[in-house]
Coordinates of N, CA and C and ligand atoms in Angstrom, one line a residue:
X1 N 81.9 102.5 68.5 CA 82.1 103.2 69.8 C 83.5 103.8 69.8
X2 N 83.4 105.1 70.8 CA 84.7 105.9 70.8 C 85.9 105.0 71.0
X3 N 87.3 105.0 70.6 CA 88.7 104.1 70.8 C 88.7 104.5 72.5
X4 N 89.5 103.5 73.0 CA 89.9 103.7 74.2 C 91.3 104.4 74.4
X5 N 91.8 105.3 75.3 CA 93.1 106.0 75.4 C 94.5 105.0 74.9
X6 N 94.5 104.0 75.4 CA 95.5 103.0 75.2 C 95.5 102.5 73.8
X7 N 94.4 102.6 72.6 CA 93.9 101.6 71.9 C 94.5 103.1 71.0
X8 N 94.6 104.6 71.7 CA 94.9 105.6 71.0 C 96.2 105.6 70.6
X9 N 96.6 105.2 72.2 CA 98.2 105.5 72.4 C 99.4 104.6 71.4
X10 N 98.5 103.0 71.1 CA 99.4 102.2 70.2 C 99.1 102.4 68.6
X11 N 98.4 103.3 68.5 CA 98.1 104.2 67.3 C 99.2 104.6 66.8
X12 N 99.3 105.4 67.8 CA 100.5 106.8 67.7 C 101.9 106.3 67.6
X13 N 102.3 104.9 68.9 CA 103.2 104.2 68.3 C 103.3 103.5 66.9
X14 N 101.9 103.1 66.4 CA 102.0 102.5 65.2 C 102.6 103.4 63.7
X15 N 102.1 104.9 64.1 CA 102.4 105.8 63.5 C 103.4 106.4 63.6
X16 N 104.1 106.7 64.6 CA 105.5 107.4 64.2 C 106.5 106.8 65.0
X17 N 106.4 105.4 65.3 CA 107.7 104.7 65.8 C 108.1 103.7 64.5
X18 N 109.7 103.5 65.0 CA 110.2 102.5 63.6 C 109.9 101.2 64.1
X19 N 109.2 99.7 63.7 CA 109.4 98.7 64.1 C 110.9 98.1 64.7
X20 N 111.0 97.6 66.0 CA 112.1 97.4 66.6 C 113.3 97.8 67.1
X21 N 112.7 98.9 67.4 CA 113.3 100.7 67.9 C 112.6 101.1 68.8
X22 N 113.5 100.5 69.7 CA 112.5 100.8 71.3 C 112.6 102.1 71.7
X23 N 113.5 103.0 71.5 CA 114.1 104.4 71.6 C 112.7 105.3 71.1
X24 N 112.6 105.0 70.0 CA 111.9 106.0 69.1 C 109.7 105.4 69.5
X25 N 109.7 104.0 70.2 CA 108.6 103.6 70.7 C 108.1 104.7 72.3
X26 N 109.4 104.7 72.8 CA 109.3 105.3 74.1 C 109.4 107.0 73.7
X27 N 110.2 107.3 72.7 CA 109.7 108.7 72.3 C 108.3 109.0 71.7
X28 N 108.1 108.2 71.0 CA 106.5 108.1 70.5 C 105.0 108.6 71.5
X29 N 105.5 107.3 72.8 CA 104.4 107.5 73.6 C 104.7 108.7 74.4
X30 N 106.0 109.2 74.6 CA 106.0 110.9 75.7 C 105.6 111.9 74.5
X31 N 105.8 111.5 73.0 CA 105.3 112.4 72.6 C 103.8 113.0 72.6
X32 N 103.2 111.3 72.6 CA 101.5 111.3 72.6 C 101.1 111.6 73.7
X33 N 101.8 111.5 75.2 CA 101.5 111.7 76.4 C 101.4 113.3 76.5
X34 N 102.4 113.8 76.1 CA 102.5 115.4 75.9 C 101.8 116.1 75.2
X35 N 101.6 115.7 74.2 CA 100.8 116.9 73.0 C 99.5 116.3 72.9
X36 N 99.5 114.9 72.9 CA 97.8 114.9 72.9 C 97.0 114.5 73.8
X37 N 97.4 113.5 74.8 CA 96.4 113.0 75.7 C 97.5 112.3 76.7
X38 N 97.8 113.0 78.2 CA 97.9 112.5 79.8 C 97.8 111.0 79.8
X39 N 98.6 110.2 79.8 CA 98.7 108.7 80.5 C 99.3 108.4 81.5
X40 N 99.5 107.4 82.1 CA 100.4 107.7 83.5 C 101.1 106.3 83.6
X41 N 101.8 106.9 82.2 CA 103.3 106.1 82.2 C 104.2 106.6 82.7
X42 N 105.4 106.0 83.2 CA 106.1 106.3 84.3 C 107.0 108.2 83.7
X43 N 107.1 108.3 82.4 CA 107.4 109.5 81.8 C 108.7 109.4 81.1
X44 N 109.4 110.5 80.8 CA 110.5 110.6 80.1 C 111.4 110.8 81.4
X45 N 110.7 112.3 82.1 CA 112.1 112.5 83.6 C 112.1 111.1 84.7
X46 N 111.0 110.6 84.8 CA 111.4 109.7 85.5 C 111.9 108.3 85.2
X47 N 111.3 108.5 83.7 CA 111.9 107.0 83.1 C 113.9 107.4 83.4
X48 N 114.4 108.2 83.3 CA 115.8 108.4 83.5 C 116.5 107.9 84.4
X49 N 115.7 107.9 85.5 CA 116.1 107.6 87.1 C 116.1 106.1 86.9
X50 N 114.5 105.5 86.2 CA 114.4 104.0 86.0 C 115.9 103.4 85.3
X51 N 116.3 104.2 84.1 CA 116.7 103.8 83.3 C 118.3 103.9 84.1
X52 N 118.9 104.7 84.9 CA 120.4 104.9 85.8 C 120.0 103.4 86.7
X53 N 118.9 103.0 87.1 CA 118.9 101.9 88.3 C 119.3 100.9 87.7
X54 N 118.2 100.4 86.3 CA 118.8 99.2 85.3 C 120.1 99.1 85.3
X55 N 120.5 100.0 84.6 CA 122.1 100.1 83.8 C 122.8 100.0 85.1
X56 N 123.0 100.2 86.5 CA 123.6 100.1 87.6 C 123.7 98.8 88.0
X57 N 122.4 98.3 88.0 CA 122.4 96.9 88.8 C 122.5 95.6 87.4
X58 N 122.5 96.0 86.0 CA 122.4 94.8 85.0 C 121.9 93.3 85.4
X59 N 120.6 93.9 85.7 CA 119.5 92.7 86.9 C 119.3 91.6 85.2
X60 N 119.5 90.2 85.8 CA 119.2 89.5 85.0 C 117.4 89.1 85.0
X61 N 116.9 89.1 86.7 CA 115.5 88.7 86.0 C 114.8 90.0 86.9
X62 N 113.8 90.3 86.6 CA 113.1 91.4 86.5 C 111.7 91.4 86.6
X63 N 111.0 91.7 88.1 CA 109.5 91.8 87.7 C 108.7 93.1 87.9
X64 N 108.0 93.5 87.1 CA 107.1 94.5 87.1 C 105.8 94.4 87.4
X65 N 105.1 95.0 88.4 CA 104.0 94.7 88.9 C 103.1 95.6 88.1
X66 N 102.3 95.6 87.5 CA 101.3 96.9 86.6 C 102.2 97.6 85.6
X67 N 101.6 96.3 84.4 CA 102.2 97.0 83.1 C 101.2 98.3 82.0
X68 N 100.3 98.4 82.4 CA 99.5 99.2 81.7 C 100.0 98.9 79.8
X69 N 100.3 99.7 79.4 CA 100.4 100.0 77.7 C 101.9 99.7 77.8
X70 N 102.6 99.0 79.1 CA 103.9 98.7 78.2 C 105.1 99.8 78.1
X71 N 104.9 101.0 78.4 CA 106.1 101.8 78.3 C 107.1 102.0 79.2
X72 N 106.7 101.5 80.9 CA 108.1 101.0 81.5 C 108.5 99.6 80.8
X73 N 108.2 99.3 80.4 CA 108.9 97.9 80.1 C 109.5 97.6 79.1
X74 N 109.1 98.4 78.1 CA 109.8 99.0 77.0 C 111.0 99.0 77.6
X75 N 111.2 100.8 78.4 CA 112.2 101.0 78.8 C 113.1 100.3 79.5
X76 N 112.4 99.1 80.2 CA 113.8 98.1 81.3 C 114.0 97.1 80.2
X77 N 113.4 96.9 79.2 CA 113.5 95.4 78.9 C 115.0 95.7 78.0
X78 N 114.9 96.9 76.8 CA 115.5 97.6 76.1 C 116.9 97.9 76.6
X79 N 117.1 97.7 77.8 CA 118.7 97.8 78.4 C 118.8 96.6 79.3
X80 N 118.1 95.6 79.2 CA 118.4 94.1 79.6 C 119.1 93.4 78.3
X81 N 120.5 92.2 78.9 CA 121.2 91.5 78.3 C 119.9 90.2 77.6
X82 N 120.3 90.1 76.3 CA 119.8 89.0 75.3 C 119.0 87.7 76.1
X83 N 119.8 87.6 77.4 CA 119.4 85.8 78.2 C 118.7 86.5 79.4
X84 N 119.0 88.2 79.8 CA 117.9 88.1 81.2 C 116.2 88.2 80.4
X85 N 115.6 88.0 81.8 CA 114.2 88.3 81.5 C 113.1 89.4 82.3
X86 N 112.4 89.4 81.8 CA 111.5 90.7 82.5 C 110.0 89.9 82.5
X87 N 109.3 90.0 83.8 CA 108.2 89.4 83.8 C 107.4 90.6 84.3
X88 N 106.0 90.6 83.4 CA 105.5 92.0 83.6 C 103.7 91.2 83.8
X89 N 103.0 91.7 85.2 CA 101.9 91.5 85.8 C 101.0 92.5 85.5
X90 N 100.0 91.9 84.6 CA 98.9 92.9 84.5 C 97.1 91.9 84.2
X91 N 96.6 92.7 85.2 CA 95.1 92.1 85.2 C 94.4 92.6 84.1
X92 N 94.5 93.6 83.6 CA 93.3 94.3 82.5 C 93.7 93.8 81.7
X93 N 92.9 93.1 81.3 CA 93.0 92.6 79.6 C 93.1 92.8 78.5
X94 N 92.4 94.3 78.5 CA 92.5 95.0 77.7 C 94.4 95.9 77.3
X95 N 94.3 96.3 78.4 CA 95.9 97.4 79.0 C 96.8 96.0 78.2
X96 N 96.6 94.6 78.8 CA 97.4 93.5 78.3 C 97.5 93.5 76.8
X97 N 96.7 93.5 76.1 CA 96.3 93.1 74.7 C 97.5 94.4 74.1
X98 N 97.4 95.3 74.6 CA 98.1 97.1 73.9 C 99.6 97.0 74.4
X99 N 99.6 96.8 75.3 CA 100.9 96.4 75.6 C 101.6 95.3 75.0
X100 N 101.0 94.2 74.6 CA 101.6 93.3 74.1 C 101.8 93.7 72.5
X101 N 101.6 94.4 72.1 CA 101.3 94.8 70.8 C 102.3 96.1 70.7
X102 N 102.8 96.9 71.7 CA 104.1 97.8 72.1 C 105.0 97.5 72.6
X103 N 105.1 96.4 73.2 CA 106.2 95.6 73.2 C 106.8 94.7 72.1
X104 N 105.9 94.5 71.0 CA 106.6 93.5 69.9 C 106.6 94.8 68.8
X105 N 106.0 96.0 69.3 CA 106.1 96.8 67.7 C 108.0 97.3 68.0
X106 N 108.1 97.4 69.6 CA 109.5 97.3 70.5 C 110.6 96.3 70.0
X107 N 110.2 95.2 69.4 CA 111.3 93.9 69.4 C 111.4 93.5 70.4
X108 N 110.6 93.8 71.4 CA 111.6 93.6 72.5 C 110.6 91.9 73.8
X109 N 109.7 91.5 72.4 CA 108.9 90.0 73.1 C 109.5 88.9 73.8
X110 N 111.1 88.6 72.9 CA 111.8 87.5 73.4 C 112.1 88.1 74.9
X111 N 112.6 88.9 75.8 CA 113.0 89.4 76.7 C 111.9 89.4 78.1
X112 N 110.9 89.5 77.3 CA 109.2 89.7 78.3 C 108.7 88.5 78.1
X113 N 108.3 88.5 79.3 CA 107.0 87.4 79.7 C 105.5 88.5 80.1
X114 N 104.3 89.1 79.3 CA 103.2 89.6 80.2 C 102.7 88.4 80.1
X115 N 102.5 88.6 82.0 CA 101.4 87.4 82.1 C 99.9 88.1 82.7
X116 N 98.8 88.0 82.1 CA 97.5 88.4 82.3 C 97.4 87.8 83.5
X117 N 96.7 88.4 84.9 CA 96.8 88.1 86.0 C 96.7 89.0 86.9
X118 N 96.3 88.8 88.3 CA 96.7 89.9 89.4 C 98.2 89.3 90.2
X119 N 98.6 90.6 90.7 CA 100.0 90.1 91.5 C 100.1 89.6 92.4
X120 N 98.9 89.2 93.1 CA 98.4 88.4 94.4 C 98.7 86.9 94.0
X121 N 98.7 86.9 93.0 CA 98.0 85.5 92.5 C 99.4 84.9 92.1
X122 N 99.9 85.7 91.2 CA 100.9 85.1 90.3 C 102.5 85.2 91.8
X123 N 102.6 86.0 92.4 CA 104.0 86.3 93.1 C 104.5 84.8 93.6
X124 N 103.1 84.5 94.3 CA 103.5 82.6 95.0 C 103.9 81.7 94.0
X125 N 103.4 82.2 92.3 CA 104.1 81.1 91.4 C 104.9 81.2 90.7
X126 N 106.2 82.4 91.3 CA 107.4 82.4 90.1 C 107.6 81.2 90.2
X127 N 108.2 80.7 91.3 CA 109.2 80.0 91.8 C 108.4 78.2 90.4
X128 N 107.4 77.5 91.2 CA 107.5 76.7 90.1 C 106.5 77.0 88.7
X129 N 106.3 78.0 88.8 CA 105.7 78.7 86.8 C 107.1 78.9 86.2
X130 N 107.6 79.6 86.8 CA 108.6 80.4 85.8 C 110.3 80.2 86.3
X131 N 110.1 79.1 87.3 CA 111.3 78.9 87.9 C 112.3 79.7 88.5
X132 N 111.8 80.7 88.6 CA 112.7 82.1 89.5 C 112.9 81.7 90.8
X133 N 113.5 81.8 91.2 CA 114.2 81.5 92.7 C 113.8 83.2 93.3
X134 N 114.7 84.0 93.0 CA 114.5 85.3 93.3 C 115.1 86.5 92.1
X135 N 114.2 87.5 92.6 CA 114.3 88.9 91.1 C 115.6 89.9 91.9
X136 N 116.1 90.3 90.6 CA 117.4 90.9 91.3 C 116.4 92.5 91.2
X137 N 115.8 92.5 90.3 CA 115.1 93.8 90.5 C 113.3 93.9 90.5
X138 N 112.6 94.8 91.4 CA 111.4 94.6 91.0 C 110.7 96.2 91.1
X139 N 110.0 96.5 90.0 CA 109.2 98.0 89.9 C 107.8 97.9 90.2
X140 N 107.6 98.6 90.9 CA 106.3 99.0 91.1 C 105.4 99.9 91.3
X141 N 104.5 99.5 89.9 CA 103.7 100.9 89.5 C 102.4 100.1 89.3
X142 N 101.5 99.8 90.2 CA 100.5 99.0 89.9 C 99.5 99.9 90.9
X143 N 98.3 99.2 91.2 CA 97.7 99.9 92.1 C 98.3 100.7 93.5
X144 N 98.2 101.8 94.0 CA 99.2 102.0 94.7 C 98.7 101.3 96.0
X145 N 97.6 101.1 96.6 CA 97.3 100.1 97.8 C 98.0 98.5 97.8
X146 N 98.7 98.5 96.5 CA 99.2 97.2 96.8 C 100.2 96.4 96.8
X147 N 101.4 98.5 96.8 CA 102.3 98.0 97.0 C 103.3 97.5 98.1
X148 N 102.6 97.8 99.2 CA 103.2 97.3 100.6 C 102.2 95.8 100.7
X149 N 101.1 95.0 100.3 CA 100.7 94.0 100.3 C 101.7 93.0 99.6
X150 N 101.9 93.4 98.5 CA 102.5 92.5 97.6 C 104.3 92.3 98.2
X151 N 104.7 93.9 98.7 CA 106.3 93.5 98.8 C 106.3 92.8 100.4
X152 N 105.0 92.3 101.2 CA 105.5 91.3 102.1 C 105.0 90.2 101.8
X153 N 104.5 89.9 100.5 CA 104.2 88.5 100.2 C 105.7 88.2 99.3
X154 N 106.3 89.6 98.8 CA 107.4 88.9 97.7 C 108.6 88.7 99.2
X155 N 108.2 88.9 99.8 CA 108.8 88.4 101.4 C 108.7 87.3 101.8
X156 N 107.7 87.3 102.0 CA 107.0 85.9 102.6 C 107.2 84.8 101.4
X157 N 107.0 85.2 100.8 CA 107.7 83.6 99.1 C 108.8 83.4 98.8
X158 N 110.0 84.5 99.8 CA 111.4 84.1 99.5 C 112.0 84.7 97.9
X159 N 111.1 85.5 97.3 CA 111.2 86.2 96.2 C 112.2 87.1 96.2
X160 N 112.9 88.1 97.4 CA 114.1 88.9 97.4 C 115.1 88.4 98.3
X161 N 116.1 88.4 97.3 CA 117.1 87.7 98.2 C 118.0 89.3 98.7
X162 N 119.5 89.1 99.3 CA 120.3 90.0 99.8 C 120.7 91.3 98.5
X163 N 120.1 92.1 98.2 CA 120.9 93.2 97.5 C 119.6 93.3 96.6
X164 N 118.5 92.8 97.1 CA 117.5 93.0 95.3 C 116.6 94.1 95.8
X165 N 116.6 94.9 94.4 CA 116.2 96.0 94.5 C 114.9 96.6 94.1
X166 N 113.7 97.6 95.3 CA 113.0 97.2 94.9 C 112.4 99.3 94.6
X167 N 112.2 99.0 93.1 CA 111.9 100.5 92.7 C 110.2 100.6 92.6
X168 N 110.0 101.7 93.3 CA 108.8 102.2 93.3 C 108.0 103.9 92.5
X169 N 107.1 103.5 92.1 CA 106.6 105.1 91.0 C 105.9 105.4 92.3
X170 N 105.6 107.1 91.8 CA 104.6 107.5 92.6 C 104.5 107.4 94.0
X171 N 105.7 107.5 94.5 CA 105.7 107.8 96.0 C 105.0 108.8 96.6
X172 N 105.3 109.8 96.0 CA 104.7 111.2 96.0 C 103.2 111.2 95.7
X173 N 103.1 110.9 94.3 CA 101.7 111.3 93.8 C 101.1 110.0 92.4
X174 N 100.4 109.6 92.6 CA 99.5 109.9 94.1 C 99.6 109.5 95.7
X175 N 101.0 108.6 95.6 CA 101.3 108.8 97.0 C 101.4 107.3 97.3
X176 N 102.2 106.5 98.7 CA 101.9 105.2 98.9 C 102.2 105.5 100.2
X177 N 102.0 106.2 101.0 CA 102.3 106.4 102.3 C 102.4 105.2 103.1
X178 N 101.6 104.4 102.9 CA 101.5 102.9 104.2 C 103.0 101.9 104.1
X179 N 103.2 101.9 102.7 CA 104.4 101.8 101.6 C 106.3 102.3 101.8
X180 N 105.5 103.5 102.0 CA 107.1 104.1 102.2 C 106.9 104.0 104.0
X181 N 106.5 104.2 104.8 CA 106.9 104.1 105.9 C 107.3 102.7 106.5
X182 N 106.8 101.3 105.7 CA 107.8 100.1 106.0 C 108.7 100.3 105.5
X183 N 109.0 100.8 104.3 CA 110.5 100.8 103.6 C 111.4 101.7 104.2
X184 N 111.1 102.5 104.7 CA 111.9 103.6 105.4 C 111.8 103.5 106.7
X185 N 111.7 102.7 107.3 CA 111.6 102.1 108.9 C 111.7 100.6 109.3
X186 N 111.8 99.9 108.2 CA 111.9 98.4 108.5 C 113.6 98.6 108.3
X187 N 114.2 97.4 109.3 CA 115.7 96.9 109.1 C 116.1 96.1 108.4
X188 N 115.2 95.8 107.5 CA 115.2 94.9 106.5 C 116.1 95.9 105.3
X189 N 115.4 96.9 104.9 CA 115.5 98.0 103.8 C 116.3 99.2 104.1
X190 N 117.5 99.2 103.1 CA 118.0 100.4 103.1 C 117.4 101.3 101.8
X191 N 116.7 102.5 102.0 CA 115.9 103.0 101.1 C 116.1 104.6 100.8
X192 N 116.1 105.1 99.7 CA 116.2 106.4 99.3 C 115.0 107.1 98.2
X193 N 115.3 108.2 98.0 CA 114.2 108.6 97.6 C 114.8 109.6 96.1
X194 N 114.3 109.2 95.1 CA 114.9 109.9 93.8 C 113.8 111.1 93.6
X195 N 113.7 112.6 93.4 CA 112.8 113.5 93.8 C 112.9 113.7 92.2
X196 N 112.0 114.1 91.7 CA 111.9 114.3 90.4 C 109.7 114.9 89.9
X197 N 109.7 114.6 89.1 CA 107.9 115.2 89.3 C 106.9 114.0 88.7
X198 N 105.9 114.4 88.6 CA 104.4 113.7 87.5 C 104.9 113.5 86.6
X199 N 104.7 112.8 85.6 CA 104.8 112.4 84.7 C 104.2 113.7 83.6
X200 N 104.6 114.1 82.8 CA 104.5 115.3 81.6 C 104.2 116.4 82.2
X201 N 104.1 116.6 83.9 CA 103.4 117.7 84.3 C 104.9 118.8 85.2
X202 N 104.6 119.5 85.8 CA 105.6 119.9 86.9 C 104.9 119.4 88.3
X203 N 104.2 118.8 88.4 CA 103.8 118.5 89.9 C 104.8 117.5 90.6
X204 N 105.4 117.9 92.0 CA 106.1 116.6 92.4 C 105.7 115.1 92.6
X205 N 106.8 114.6 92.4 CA 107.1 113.1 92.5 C 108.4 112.4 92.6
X206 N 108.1 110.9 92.8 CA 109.6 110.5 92.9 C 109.6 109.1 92.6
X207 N 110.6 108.6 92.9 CA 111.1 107.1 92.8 C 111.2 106.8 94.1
X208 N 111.2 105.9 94.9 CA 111.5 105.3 96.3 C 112.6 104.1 95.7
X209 N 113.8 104.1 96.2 CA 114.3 102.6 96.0 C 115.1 101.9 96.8
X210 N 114.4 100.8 97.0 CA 114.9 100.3 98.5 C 115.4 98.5 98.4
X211 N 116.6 98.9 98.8 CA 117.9 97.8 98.6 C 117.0 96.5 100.1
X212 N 117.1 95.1 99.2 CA 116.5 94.0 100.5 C 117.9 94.1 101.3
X213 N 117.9 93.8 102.5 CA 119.3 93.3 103.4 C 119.2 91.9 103.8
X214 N 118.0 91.6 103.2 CA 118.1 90.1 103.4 C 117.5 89.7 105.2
Ligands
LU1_301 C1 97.1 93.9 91.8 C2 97.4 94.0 90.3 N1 97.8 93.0 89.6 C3 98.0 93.2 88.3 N2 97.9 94.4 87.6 C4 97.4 95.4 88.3 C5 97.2 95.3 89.7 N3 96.8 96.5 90.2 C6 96.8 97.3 89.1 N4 97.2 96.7 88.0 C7 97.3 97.2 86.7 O1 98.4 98.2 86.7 C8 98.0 99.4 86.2 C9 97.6 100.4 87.3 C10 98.4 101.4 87.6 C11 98.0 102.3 88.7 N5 98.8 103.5 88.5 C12 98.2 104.7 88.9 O2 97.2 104.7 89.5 C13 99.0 105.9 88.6 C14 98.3 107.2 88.7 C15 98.9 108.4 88.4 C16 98.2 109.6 88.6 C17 98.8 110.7 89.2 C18 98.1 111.9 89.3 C19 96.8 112.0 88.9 F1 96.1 113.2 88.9 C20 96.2 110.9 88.2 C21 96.9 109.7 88.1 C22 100.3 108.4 88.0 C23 100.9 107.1 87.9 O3 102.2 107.1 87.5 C24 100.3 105.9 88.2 O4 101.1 104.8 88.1 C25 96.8 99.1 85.3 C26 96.1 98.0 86.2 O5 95.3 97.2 85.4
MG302 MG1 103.2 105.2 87.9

C-alpha cells in the first residue's frame, strides 16, 4: 500500500539529513515541505519567532501539545540546556512512531519525553508521572478546538506558574478564535501577537504568546 506523508517525510530526513544535526533535520523537512509535499509543521518563518521565544526565556521544562513528525520539537529541544526537558503529547500513533524516529535521527531523545496519549488525559499527570510542578514554557499546535480546553485545565492543575509562557501556532489559520479571545481578555494573560504567515505558503498567520500573571 501507498507510504503515508509522514512515513515520506522521515525518508527525506533519512536521506539528506546528517545523523545528530538537528539544523540540517529541520532543513531537510522545510526542504521536503517546500519542493515536494505541504505538511503543517510549524515552518521555517515561523519556526524563527519559536526559536527568539526559547532562546529568550531558556525554559528548563517544556510541554508541547501535538507533536505530529517532530519538527517543532526538533527545533525547541535543539536550543534547550543538556538537564532541561521537553515533554511532547501526541495521540496518533502512527505521527508518534515518525517522530520518534526524527527526533533520535536529531540526537536530540535524551532531552524529549513523547508520550503517546491525548492531552486531556496526560496534563492532570505531570505533576505525579513526570514530577513537574509547573512548565516554564508550553506550545501549542495540536488540534485547534483544544487549545482553550486544555490551557484551563493546565489552569486548573496548577501547571502555570507566574511568568510561564504560553506560545500558540495558527492563530490566524486555521484560526483559534474561542482561544485568542480568553488570552486577550482574561487578567490573567498578558498576550501579543507575532504576525508572520502559513507555513511554506504566503497566506497569513501568526504566533499568539501569552505570559501567565499568575
Ligand atoms: C488532544 C490531543 N492530544 C494529543 N495529540 C493531539 C491532540 N489533538 C491533536 N493531536 C495531534 O497533534 C497533531 C495535530 C495538529 C493539528 N494542526 C493543524 O490542524 C494545523 C493545520 C494547518 C493548516 C492550515 C491551512 C490549511 F489549509 C490546512 C491545514 C496548519 C497548522 O500549522 C496546523 O497545526 C496531530 C494530532 O494527532
Ligand atoms: Mg501548526
Amino acid at each position: 500500500t501507498r507510504s503515508t506523508r509522514p512515513q515520506r517525510l522521515l525518508k527525506a530526513v533519512q536521506k539528506n539529513a546528517t545523523r545528530g544535526d538537528p539544523q540540517s533535520v529541520i532543513s531537510a523537512i522545510d526542504h521536503f515541505c517546500r519542493h515536494s509535499e505541504w505538511a503543517m509543521n510549524i515552518g521555517d518563518e515561523k519556526g524563527t519567532i519559536l526559536d527568539s521565544v526559547v532562546n529568550e526565556l531558556n525554559p528548563e521544562k517544556v510541554l508541547e501539545l501535538g507533536t505530529y513528525c517532530g519538527y517543532s520539537t526538533v527545533r525547541i529541544a535543539r536550543l534547550l540546556p543538556p538537564g532541561a526537558r521537553l515533554i511532547t503529547l501526541e495521540f496518533n500513533g502512527d505521527y508518534a512512531a515518525i517522530a520518534r524516529q526524527v527526533i533520535t535521527w536529531a540526537g536530540l531523545e535524551d532531552r524529549v519525553q513523547l508520550v503517546e496519549g491525548a492531552s486531556e488525559d496526560w496534563i492532570p499527570r505531570m505533576k505525579e508521572h513526570f514530577g513537574i510542578e509547573t512548565f516554564d514554557l508550553v506550545f501549542l499546535d495540536h488540534w485547534k478546538d483544544r487549545y482553550l480546553p486544555d490551557t484551563k485545565l493546565m489552569e486548573d492543575c496548577g501547571l502555570l506558574r507566574k511568568g510561564t509562557v504560553l506560545l500558540a501556532d495558527n492563530v490566524i489559520c486555521p484560526g483559534v478564535p474561542d482561544y485568542l479571545q480568553y488570552v486577550r481578555n482574561s487578567l490573567s494573560y498578558k498576550s501579543c501577537y507575532f504576525k508572520s504567515h502559513l507555513e511554506y505558503t504566503k497566506a497569513e498567520d501568526g504566533l499568539e504568546k501569552s505570559v501567565f500573571l499568575g
